[in-house]
């Protein structure tokens, strides 16, 4: 089955620790995205990547870092510099170069930092 | 700054009725608008895309309209069922610049009562 996976589903960390969230897709999509979702707020874009080895900051990139070494993978690191890291994190991908613009989302990772 | 608003946080309707959700935007000229469905604890799932030169789009029991003069989209679910209960997100996109990046609304939580 083609799709986009995120692991783990739930993640717990102590304050001051960095943590890396996994995102893998086998849809052969070029573009990948990381969003953060908080209660009562819309999805906010953290980072995005249109092609391997290239990525750009989104609206709320501070305290986060990403890498895009492979087309299939776009891991997100939540660093200790992120002031309020507890949230639901969503990864998405999109096929570029076509008229299709929909994004395909993974199941999400709920991160709790105490 | 760009702003996207969905008419209400929650909408309760009776099974069999038509649900109508509203998405308004300001300070933006989107090339297309998308609607997604999100179930609790899950990632959003794409439903429909409508482009700026299209007035209406249909898919089974779903209908979307797009009025670029009013800067508004309406999302209708006819003959609603309890299984339609979910949060519905609208998202705006453009072709140039940050291609494929979407601006999401906060969502409307729809509850269909039997």
XYZ file of N, CA and C in Angstrom:
684
model
N 0.841 -1.198 0.000
C 0.000 0.000 0.000
C 0.869 1.238 0.000
N 0.486 2.214 -0.861
C 1.218 3.471 -0.855
C 0.678 4.358 0.231
N 1.587 5.114 0.848
C 1.107 6.009 1.873
C 2.227 6.745 2.555
N 1.857 7.419 3.620
C 2.799 8.208 4.389
C 2.688 7.793 5.842
N 3.796 7.480 6.458
C 3.782 6.965 7.815
C 4.560 7.888 8.736
N 4.090 7.952 9.956
C 4.779 8.713 10.990
C 4.938 7.823 12.217
N 6.072 7.931 12.837
C 6.258 7.159 14.056
C 7.086 7.967 15.051
N 6.837 7.738 16.356
C 5.769 6.916 16.886
C 4.441 7.679 16.898
N 3.375 7.042 17.315
C 2.079 7.699 17.413
C 2.059 8.659 18.610
N 2.643 8.213 19.715
C 2.739 9.037 20.921
C 4.195 9.088 21.366
N 4.619 10.250 21.823
C 5.996 10.441 22.232
C 6.023 11.324 23.466
N 6.782 10.874 24.456
C 6.890 11.629 25.702
C 8.364 11.955 25.935
N 8.626 13.209 26.285
C 10.002 13.626 26.532
C 10.039 14.583 27.701
N 11.207 14.625 28.312
C 11.453 15.590 29.368
C 11.902 16.903 28.749
N 11.564 17.958 29.426
C 11.988 19.291 28.973
C 13.514 19.330 28.875
N 14.006 19.977 27.816
C 15.447 20.105 27.635
C 16.047 19.053 26.717
N 15.242 18.053 26.340
C 15.726 16.997 25.450
C 15.297 17.287 24.021
N 16.183 16.997 23.086
C 15.795 17.033 21.685
C 15.064 15.729 21.350
N 14.164 15.803 20.385
C 13.455 14.601 19.971
C 13.227 14.664 18.461
N 13.355 13.503 17.802
C 13.179 13.451 16.349
C 11.942 12.639 15.988
N 11.090 13.253 15.153
C 9.881 12.608 14.674
C 10.126 12.109 13.249
N 9.688 10.885 13.022
C 9.935 10.252 11.731
C 8.772 10.480 10.775
N 9.086 10.665 9.491
C 8.078 10.751 8.443
C 8.633 10.075 7.192
N 7.929 9.068 6.716
C 8.354 8.325 5.525
C 7.177 8.216 4.560
N 7.462 8.359 3.259
C 6.408 8.192 2.252
C 6.924 7.346 1.088
N 6.031 6.517 0.556
C 6.377 5.700 -0.613
C 5.488 6.049 -1.793
N 5.058 7.311 -1.824
C 4.188 7.796 -2.890
C 4.978 8.406 -4.044
N 6.285 8.449 -3.892
C 7.163 9.062 -4.889
C 6.867 10.556 -5.055
N 6.474 11.193 -3.967
C 6.198 12.627 -3.987
C 7.483 13.413 -3.760
N 7.604 14.521 -4.467
C 8.789 15.360 -4.285
C 8.678 16.257 -3.060
N 7.496 16.817 -2.853
C 7.330 17.808 -1.795
C 6.852 17.151 -0.498
N 7.430 17.620 0.603
C 7.030 17.142 1.925
C 6.921 18.323 2.874
N 6.059 18.166 3.875
C 5.727 19.268 4.781
C 5.625 18.778 6.218
N 5.919 19.656 7.151
C 5.651 19.417 8.562
C 4.751 20.528 9.076
N 3.690 20.091 9.774
C 2.753 21.015 10.392
C 2.668 20.726 11.885
N 2.227 21.736 12.574
C 1.918 21.592 13.978
C 0.449 21.959 14.153
N -0.276 21.174 14.960
C -1.687 21.468 15.208
C -1.907 21.534 16.713
N -2.444 22.661 17.159
C -2.797 22.871 18.554
C -4.306 23.026 18.651
N -4.888 22.700 19.810
C -6.344 22.820 19.967
C -6.839 24.219 19.618
N -7.869 24.290 18.795
C -8.460 25.573 18.457
C -7.663 26.374 17.442
N -6.608 25.779 16.894
C -5.805 26.486 15.893
C -5.740 25.677 14.610
N -5.534 26.375 13.541
C -5.364 25.693 12.263
C -3.983 25.059 12.186
N -3.754 24.289 11.141
C -2.429 23.712 10.926
C -1.447 24.836 10.622
N -0.321 24.812 11.277
C 0.711 25.823 11.030
C 1.953 25.158 10.461
N 2.487 25.744 9.414
C 3.592 25.150 8.675
C 4.919 25.397 9.380
N 5.652 24.319 9.629
C 6.939 24.425 10.323
C 8.082 24.489 9.295
N 8.179 23.487 8.454
C 9.193 23.403 7.403
C 8.579 22.703 6.203
N 9.165 22.965 5.046
C 8.761 22.224 3.864
C 9.960 22.010 2.957
N 9.812 21.000 2.110
C 10.896 20.641 1.198
C 10.281 20.304 -0.153
N 10.793 20.942 -1.200
C 10.260 20.690 -2.541
C 11.092 19.641 -3.276
N 12.320 19.417 -2.768
C 13.207 18.490 -3.463
C 14.255 18.000 -2.477
N 14.863 16.874 -2.798
C 15.888 16.307 -1.919
C 17.018 17.309 -1.709
N 17.543 17.319 -0.487
C 18.659 18.177 -0.089
C 18.323 19.662 -0.095
N 17.055 19.987 -0.075
C 16.640 21.384 -0.012
C 15.382 21.497 0.837
N 15.349 22.497 1.709
C 14.154 22.714 2.520
C 14.103 24.187 2.919
N 12.897 24.638 3.252
C 12.685 26.034 3.618
C 11.894 26.129 4.910
N 12.115 27.232 5.625
C 11.359 27.478 6.836
C 9.926 27.843 6.500
N 9.020 27.365 7.348
C 7.635 27.779 7.257
C 7.382 28.947 8.200
N 6.163 29.023 8.690
C 5.772 30.168 9.516
C 6.282 30.102 10.954
N 6.552 28.887 11.438
C 6.926 28.739 12.859
C 8.130 27.813 12.999
N 9.207 28.097 12.285
C 10.368 27.197 12.244
C 11.264 27.273 13.486
N 11.136 28.304 14.275
C 12.052 28.483 15.410
C 11.953 27.320 16.393
N 13.120 26.743 16.723
C 13.137 25.632 17.661
C 13.002 24.268 17.005
N 12.926 24.249 15.681
C 12.807 23.004 14.922
C 13.931 22.918 13.895
N 14.259 21.682 13.495
C 15.178 21.481 12.375
C 14.735 20.251 11.593
N 15.116 20.218 10.314
C 14.742 19.097 9.447
C 15.939 18.719 8.578
N 15.798 17.579 7.922
C 16.752 17.171 6.897
C 15.964 16.474 5.803
N 16.536 16.477 4.602
C 15.882 15.782 3.480
C 16.987 15.129 2.642
N 17.533 14.059 3.188
C 18.629 13.352 2.525
C 18.113 12.342 1.516
N 16.901 11.893 1.703
C 16.276 10.948 0.784
C 14.890 11.455 0.405
N 14.447 11.103 -0.764
C 13.138 11.551 -1.233
C 12.028 11.045 -0.319
N 12.226 9.858 0.220
C 11.171 9.213 0.987
C 11.057 9.718 2.426
N 12.070 10.392 2.908
C 12.148 10.664 4.337
C 12.323 12.145 4.647
N 11.634 12.619 5.673
C 11.710 14.039 6.047
C 11.567 14.135 7.560
N 12.589 13.759 8.315
C 12.478 13.783 9.782
C 12.511 15.194 10.351
N 11.785 15.367 11.424
C 11.699 16.650 12.119
C 12.291 16.520 13.516
N 13.224 17.392 13.863
C 13.781 17.412 15.219
C 13.212 18.596 15.976
N 12.632 18.294 17.118
C 12.137 19.333 18.016
C 13.239 19.573 19.038
N 13.831 20.725 19.014
C 14.968 20.989 19.893
C 14.512 21.570 21.221
N 15.435 21.639 22.150
C 15.132 22.202 23.469
C 14.852 23.701 23.381
N 15.161 24.297 22.248
C 14.906 25.733 22.062
C 13.442 26.026 21.759
N 12.685 25.010 21.420
C 11.257 25.204 21.145
C 10.547 25.394 22.490
N 9.943 26.566 22.664
C 9.417 26.950 23.980
C 8.167 26.178 24.394
N 7.382 25.770 23.435
C 6.130 25.088 23.756
C 5.955 23.894 22.812
N 6.701 22.835 22.988
C 6.740 21.752 22.007
C 5.572 20.780 22.054
N 4.826 20.764 23.130
C 3.714 19.811 23.242
C 2.657 20.154 22.204
N 2.391 19.215 21.298
C 1.446 19.453 20.204
C 1.268 18.173 19.406
N 0.374 18.253 18.431
C 0.140 17.173 17.469
C 0.873 17.556 16.186
N 1.799 16.703 15.757
C 2.623 17.010 14.589
C 2.197 16.160 13.404
N 1.993 16.833 12.288
C 1.539 16.165 11.074
C 2.534 16.359 9.947
N 2.822 15.274 9.260
C 3.673 15.301 8.087
C 2.790 15.101 6.860
N 3.128 15.744 5.767
C 2.340 15.605 4.547
C 3.258 15.577 3.339
N 2.749 15.059 2.236
C 3.517 15.074 0.991
C 2.598 15.438 -0.160
N 3.219 15.822 -1.263
C 2.441 16.270 -2.424
C 3.204 15.963 -3.697
N 2.458 15.608 -4.722
C 3.047 15.366 -6.026
C 3.216 16.704 -6.727
N 4.407 17.001 -7.199
C 4.633 18.281 -7.877
C 4.643 18.078 -9.393
N 4.552 19.190 -10.116
C 4.630 19.117 -11.575
C 3.370 18.629 -12.242
N 2.280 18.594 -11.505
C 0.994 18.202 -12.086
C -0.062 19.214 -11.649
N -1.286 19.008 -12.114
C -2.368 19.906 -11.692
C -2.961 19.490 -10.348
N -2.455 18.402 -9.799
C -2.957 17.943 -8.500
C -2.234 18.715 -7.408
N -2.982 19.285 -6.505
C -2.366 20.072 -5.448
C -2.696 19.577 -4.055
N -3.411 18.471 -3.987
C -3.787 18.015 -2.657
C -2.584 17.459 -1.923
N -2.643 17.582 -0.604
C -1.588 17.043 0.236
C -2.100 15.765 0.908
N -1.179 14.814 1.031
C -1.487 13.545 1.685
C -0.831 13.572 3.057
N -1.631 13.328 4.071
C -1.137 13.452 5.439
C -0.864 12.087 6.073
N 0.113 12.077 6.964
C 0.346 10.911 7.789
C -0.610 10.912 8.970
N -0.531 9.887 9.819
C -1.457 9.776 10.951
C -1.131 10.690 12.123
N 0.042 11.319 12.082
C 0.385 12.260 13.139
C 1.155 11.634 14.300
N 1.918 12.471 14.971
C 2.614 12.101 16.213
C 2.223 13.106 17.284
N 1.737 12.595 18.397
C 1.382 13.487 19.511
C 2.554 13.520 20.471
N 3.183 14.667 20.565
C 4.355 14.853 21.422
C 3.948 15.563 22.708
N 4.356 14.980 23.817
C 4.119 15.594 25.120
C 5.455 15.795 25.810
N 5.726 17.026 26.157
C 6.982 17.360 26.849
C 6.654 17.879 28.243
N 7.256 17.257 29.256
C 6.964 17.650 30.648
C 8.238 18.052 31.384
N -2.431 40.998 7.019
C -1.931 39.651 6.803
C -3.079 38.751 6.334
N -2.699 37.654 5.736
C -3.697 36.708 5.228
C -4.503 36.125 6.371
N -5.794 35.989 6.124
C -6.647 35.475 7.183
C -7.697 34.568 6.563
N -7.921 33.433 7.195
C -8.924 32.491 6.723
C -9.781 32.097 7.916
N -11.107 32.204 7.746
C -12.009 31.926 8.847
C -13.071 30.924 8.434
N -13.318 29.971 9.311
C -14.408 29.036 9.084
C -15.516 29.410 10.041
N -16.733 29.428 9.527
C -17.832 30.152 10.154
C -18.037 29.842 11.620
N -17.889 28.611 11.993
C -18.104 28.299 13.395
C -17.205 27.147 13.801
N -16.954 27.087 15.083
C -16.118 25.988 15.576
C -16.876 24.676 15.536
N -18.213 24.757 15.750
C -18.996 23.528 15.802
C -20.335 23.740 15.113
N -20.815 22.674 14.495
C -22.108 22.694 13.821
C -22.807 21.376 14.117
N -24.020 21.475 14.665
C -24.790 20.279 14.991
C -26.019 20.218 14.100
N -26.215 19.086 13.437
C -27.393 18.947 12.591
C -27.980 17.552 12.748
N -29.196 17.435 12.251
C -29.908 16.162 12.327
C -29.587 15.317 11.093
N -29.522 14.030 11.281
C -29.283 13.106 10.180
C -30.293 13.342 9.052
N -29.805 13.304 7.831
C -30.669 13.496 6.676
C -30.712 14.925 6.171
N -30.340 15.879 7.026
C -30.317 17.287 6.617
C -29.036 17.598 5.852
N -29.036 18.782 5.253
C -27.832 19.242 4.553
C -26.992 20.093 5.487
N -25.738 19.733 5.607
C -24.800 20.531 6.399
C -24.123 21.528 5.479
N -24.049 22.775 5.917
C -23.373 23.811 5.132
C -22.298 24.468 5.988
N -21.060 24.362 5.528
C -19.930 24.940 6.232
C -19.369 26.080 5.395
N -18.906 27.116 6.072
C -18.447 28.324 5.374
C -16.972 28.567 5.629
N -16.309 29.041 4.595
C -14.903 29.410 4.690
C -14.747 30.786 4.053
N -14.322 31.762 4.835
C -14.096 33.126 4.336
C -12.616 33.485 4.448
N -12.156 34.300 3.552
C -10.758 34.686 3.606
C -10.594 36.164 3.270
N -9.514 36.745 3.743
C -9.196 38.145 3.464
C -7.717 38.284 3.150
N -7.388 39.376 2.468
C -5.996 39.701 2.130
C -5.291 38.574 1.391
N -6.023 37.922 0.514
C -5.432 36.812 -0.231
C -6.215 36.597 -1.506
N -5.534 36.174 -2.546
C -6.199 35.824 -3.809
C -5.768 34.416 -4.188
N -6.438 33.420 -3.668
C -6.026 32.038 -3.920
C -6.334 31.603 -5.341
N -5.499 30.745 -5.859
C -5.757 30.131 -7.155
C -6.688 28.935 -7.003
N -6.710 28.358 -5.810
C -7.590 27.219 -5.575
C -7.869 27.103 -4.085
N -8.883 26.354 -3.783
C -9.298 26.150 -2.403
C -9.574 24.664 -2.234
N -9.160 24.133 -1.108
C -9.349 22.704 -0.849
C -10.140 22.508 0.445
N -10.822 21.378 0.516
C -11.489 20.958 1.748
C -10.952 19.593 2.165
N -10.700 19.481 3.475
C -10.198 18.247 4.058
C -11.120 17.812 5.193
N -11.119 16.507 5.447
C -11.825 15.960 6.599
C -10.783 15.442 7.585
N -10.993 15.742 8.874
C -10.078 15.236 9.889
C -10.877 14.586 11.017
N -10.574 13.330 11.281
C -11.162 12.616 12.405
C -10.252 12.774 13.620
N -10.804 12.630 14.833
C -9.998 12.872 16.041
C -8.738 12.014 16.075
N -7.618 12.657 16.336
C -6.355 11.952 16.456
C -5.785 11.418 15.163
N -6.343 11.864 14.038
C -5.882 11.386 12.730
C -5.420 12.561 11.874
N -4.731 12.242 10.777
C -4.352 13.271 9.837
C -5.506 13.638 8.926
N -5.505 14.863 8.395
C -6.565 15.272 7.461
C -6.539 14.430 6.192
N -7.729 14.291 5.607
C -7.875 13.558 4.346
C -8.493 14.499 3.321
N -7.877 14.588 2.156
C -8.351 15.469 1.096
C -9.712 15.025 0.578
N -10.593 16.035 0.371
C -11.928 15.749 -0.157
C -12.124 16.339 -1.553
N -11.950 17.653 -1.653
C -12.265 18.334 -2.907
C -11.340 19.523 -3.112
N -11.089 19.831 -4.370
C -10.367 21.043 -4.747
C -11.225 21.804 -5.747
N -11.295 23.120 -5.589
C -12.005 23.960 -6.544
C -11.087 25.115 -6.912
N -11.016 25.410 -8.192
C -10.116 26.451 -8.681
C -10.848 27.782 -8.788
N -10.088 28.850 -8.924
C -10.662 30.197 -8.911
C -11.616 30.439 -10.069
N -11.459 29.722 -11.169
C -12.333 29.915 -12.323
C -13.510 28.938 -12.325
N -13.664 28.194 -11.248
C -14.780 27.260 -11.127
C -15.759 27.779 -10.090
N -17.035 27.651 -10.383
C -18.054 28.127 -9.446
C -18.478 27.033 -8.483
N -18.472 25.808 -8.977
C -19.033 24.717 -8.183
C -18.350 23.404 -8.547
N -18.207 22.532 -7.544
C -17.646 21.208 -7.760
C -18.465 20.234 -6.938
N -18.705 19.041 -7.516
C -19.479 18.037 -6.784
C -18.728 16.709 -6.749
N -18.964 15.988 -5.663
C -18.425 14.634 -5.540
C -19.371 13.878 -4.628
N -20.129 13.004 -5.224
C -21.113 12.202 -4.476
C -22.025 13.131 -3.675
N -22.060 13.043 -2.352
C -22.950 13.900 -1.567
C -22.321 15.244 -1.213
N -21.142 15.513 -1.695
C -20.434 16.749 -1.377
C -20.559 17.755 -2.510
N -20.689 19.020 -2.123
C -20.701 20.098 -3.108
C -19.937 21.281 -2.536
N -19.074 21.853 -3.340
C -18.294 23.017 -2.932
C -18.553 24.136 -3.917
N -18.733 25.343 -3.390
C -18.818 26.530 -4.238
C -17.686 27.475 -3.867
N -17.333 28.323 -4.816
C -16.209 29.237 -4.630
C -16.586 30.574 -5.255
N -16.698 31.596 -4.433
C -17.059 32.932 -4.911
C -15.885 33.855 -4.609
N -15.109 34.169 -5.647
C -13.906 34.995 -5.433
C -14.251 36.455 -5.188
N -15.474 36.853 -5.539
C -15.900 38.231 -5.251
C -16.218 38.380 -3.773
N -16.953 37.433 -3.255
C -17.270 37.441 -1.823
C -16.116 36.926 -0.979
N -15.131 36.322 -1.618
C -14.006 35.680 -0.920
C -14.534 34.627 0.050
N -15.300 33.713 -0.524
C -15.977 32.743 0.302
C -16.158 31.413 -0.436
N -16.064 30.330 0.340
C -16.399 29.006 -0.173
C -17.435 28.392 0.759
N -18.401 27.716 0.161
C -19.383 26.956 0.927
C -19.190 25.478 0.638
N -19.272 24.685 1.702
C -19.093 23.236 1.595
C -20.373 22.590 2.095
N -21.023 21.815 1.222
C -22.298 21.210 1.563
C -22.163 19.691 1.602
N -22.783 19.107 2.605
C -22.931 17.645 2.658
C -24.431 17.380 2.668
N -24.936 16.790 1.610
C -26.362 16.497 1.547
C -26.655 15.126 2.162
N -27.897 14.974 2.614
C -28.323 13.704 3.233
C -27.285 13.246 4.257
N -26.971 14.125 5.181
C -25.883 13.858 6.122
C -26.163 12.615 6.973
N -25.064 11.981 7.364
C -25.123 10.750 8.152
C -24.231 10.908 9.378
N -24.506 10.162 10.445
C -23.618 10.238 11.619
C -22.153 9.989 11.265
N -21.900 9.169 10.251
C -20.517 8.899 9.826
C -19.834 10.125 9.233
N -20.603 11.148 8.913
C -20.011 12.397 8.400
C -19.465 13.267 9.529
N -19.727 12.889 10.760
C -19.250 13.660 11.910
C -17.727 13.669 11.932
N -17.165 14.858 11.887
C -15.708 15.038 11.833
C -15.438 16.535 11.838
N -14.178 16.889 11.830
C -13.791 18.289 11.648
C -13.414 18.497 10.189
N -13.933 19.567 9.609
C -13.676 19.863 8.199
C -12.825 21.129 8.102
N -11.742 21.005 7.366
C -10.785 22.102 7.217
C -10.829 22.642 5.799
N -10.801 23.956 5.670
C -10.585 24.524 4.339
C -9.153 25.036 4.265
N -8.624 25.061 3.068
C -7.234 25.460 2.860
C -7.119 26.192 1.531
N -6.327 27.253 1.520
C -6.125 28.063 0.325
C -4.735 27.829 -0.227
N -4.621 27.864 -1.554
C -3.322 27.674 -2.162
C -3.150 28.521 -3.402
N -1.897 28.637 -3.842
C -1.565 29.399 -5.028
C -0.538 28.666 -5.852
N -0.323 29.139 -7.077
C 0.602 28.451 -7.966
C 2.016 28.987 -7.859
N 2.183 30.275 -7.673
C 3.523 30.856 -7.683
C 4.149 30.865 -6.310
N 5.330 31.393 -6.190
C 6.000 31.541 -4.904
C 6.231 30.204 -4.235
N 5.757 30.045 -3.033
C 5.901 28.791 -2.285
C 4.888 27.791 -2.824
N 5.206 27.221 -3.961
C 4.247 26.406 -4.692
C 3.716 25.267 -3.849
N 2.415 25.169 -3.829
C 1.795 24.050 -3.149
C 1.574 24.275 -1.674
N 2.153 25.348 -1.117
C 1.933 25.599 0.307
C 0.487 26.038 0.525
N -0.091 25.533 1.578
C -1.485 25.816 1.885
C -1.614 26.627 3.167
N -2.646 27.463 3.202
C -3.018 28.164 4.431
C -4.303 27.515 4.916
N -4.296 26.987 6.128
C -5.431 26.250 6.654
C -6.278 27.095 7.596
N -7.587 26.868 7.539
C -8.475 27.413 8.545
C -8.432 26.542 9.792
N -9.115 27.000 10.843
C -9.085 26.277 12.113
C -10.010 25.061 12.108
N -10.917 25.026 11.153
C -11.800 23.883 11.049
C -13.153 24.111 11.687
N -14.134 23.364 11.206
C -15.466 23.339 11.795
C -15.770 21.894 12.173
N -16.138 21.694 13.449
C -16.456 20.346 13.914
C -17.931 20.075 13.661
N -18.217 19.146 12.807
C -19.582 18.799 12.450
C -20.034 17.567 13.239
N -21.191 17.683 13.851
C -21.795 16.538 14.547
C -23.153 16.277 13.922
N -23.349 15.069 13.423
C -24.620 14.677 12.817
C -25.302 13.705 13.768
N -26.449 14.124 14.274
C -27.168 13.318 15.263
C -28.184 12.418 14.572
N -28.283 11.167 15.017
C -29.261 10.248 14.405
C -30.677 10.605 14.816
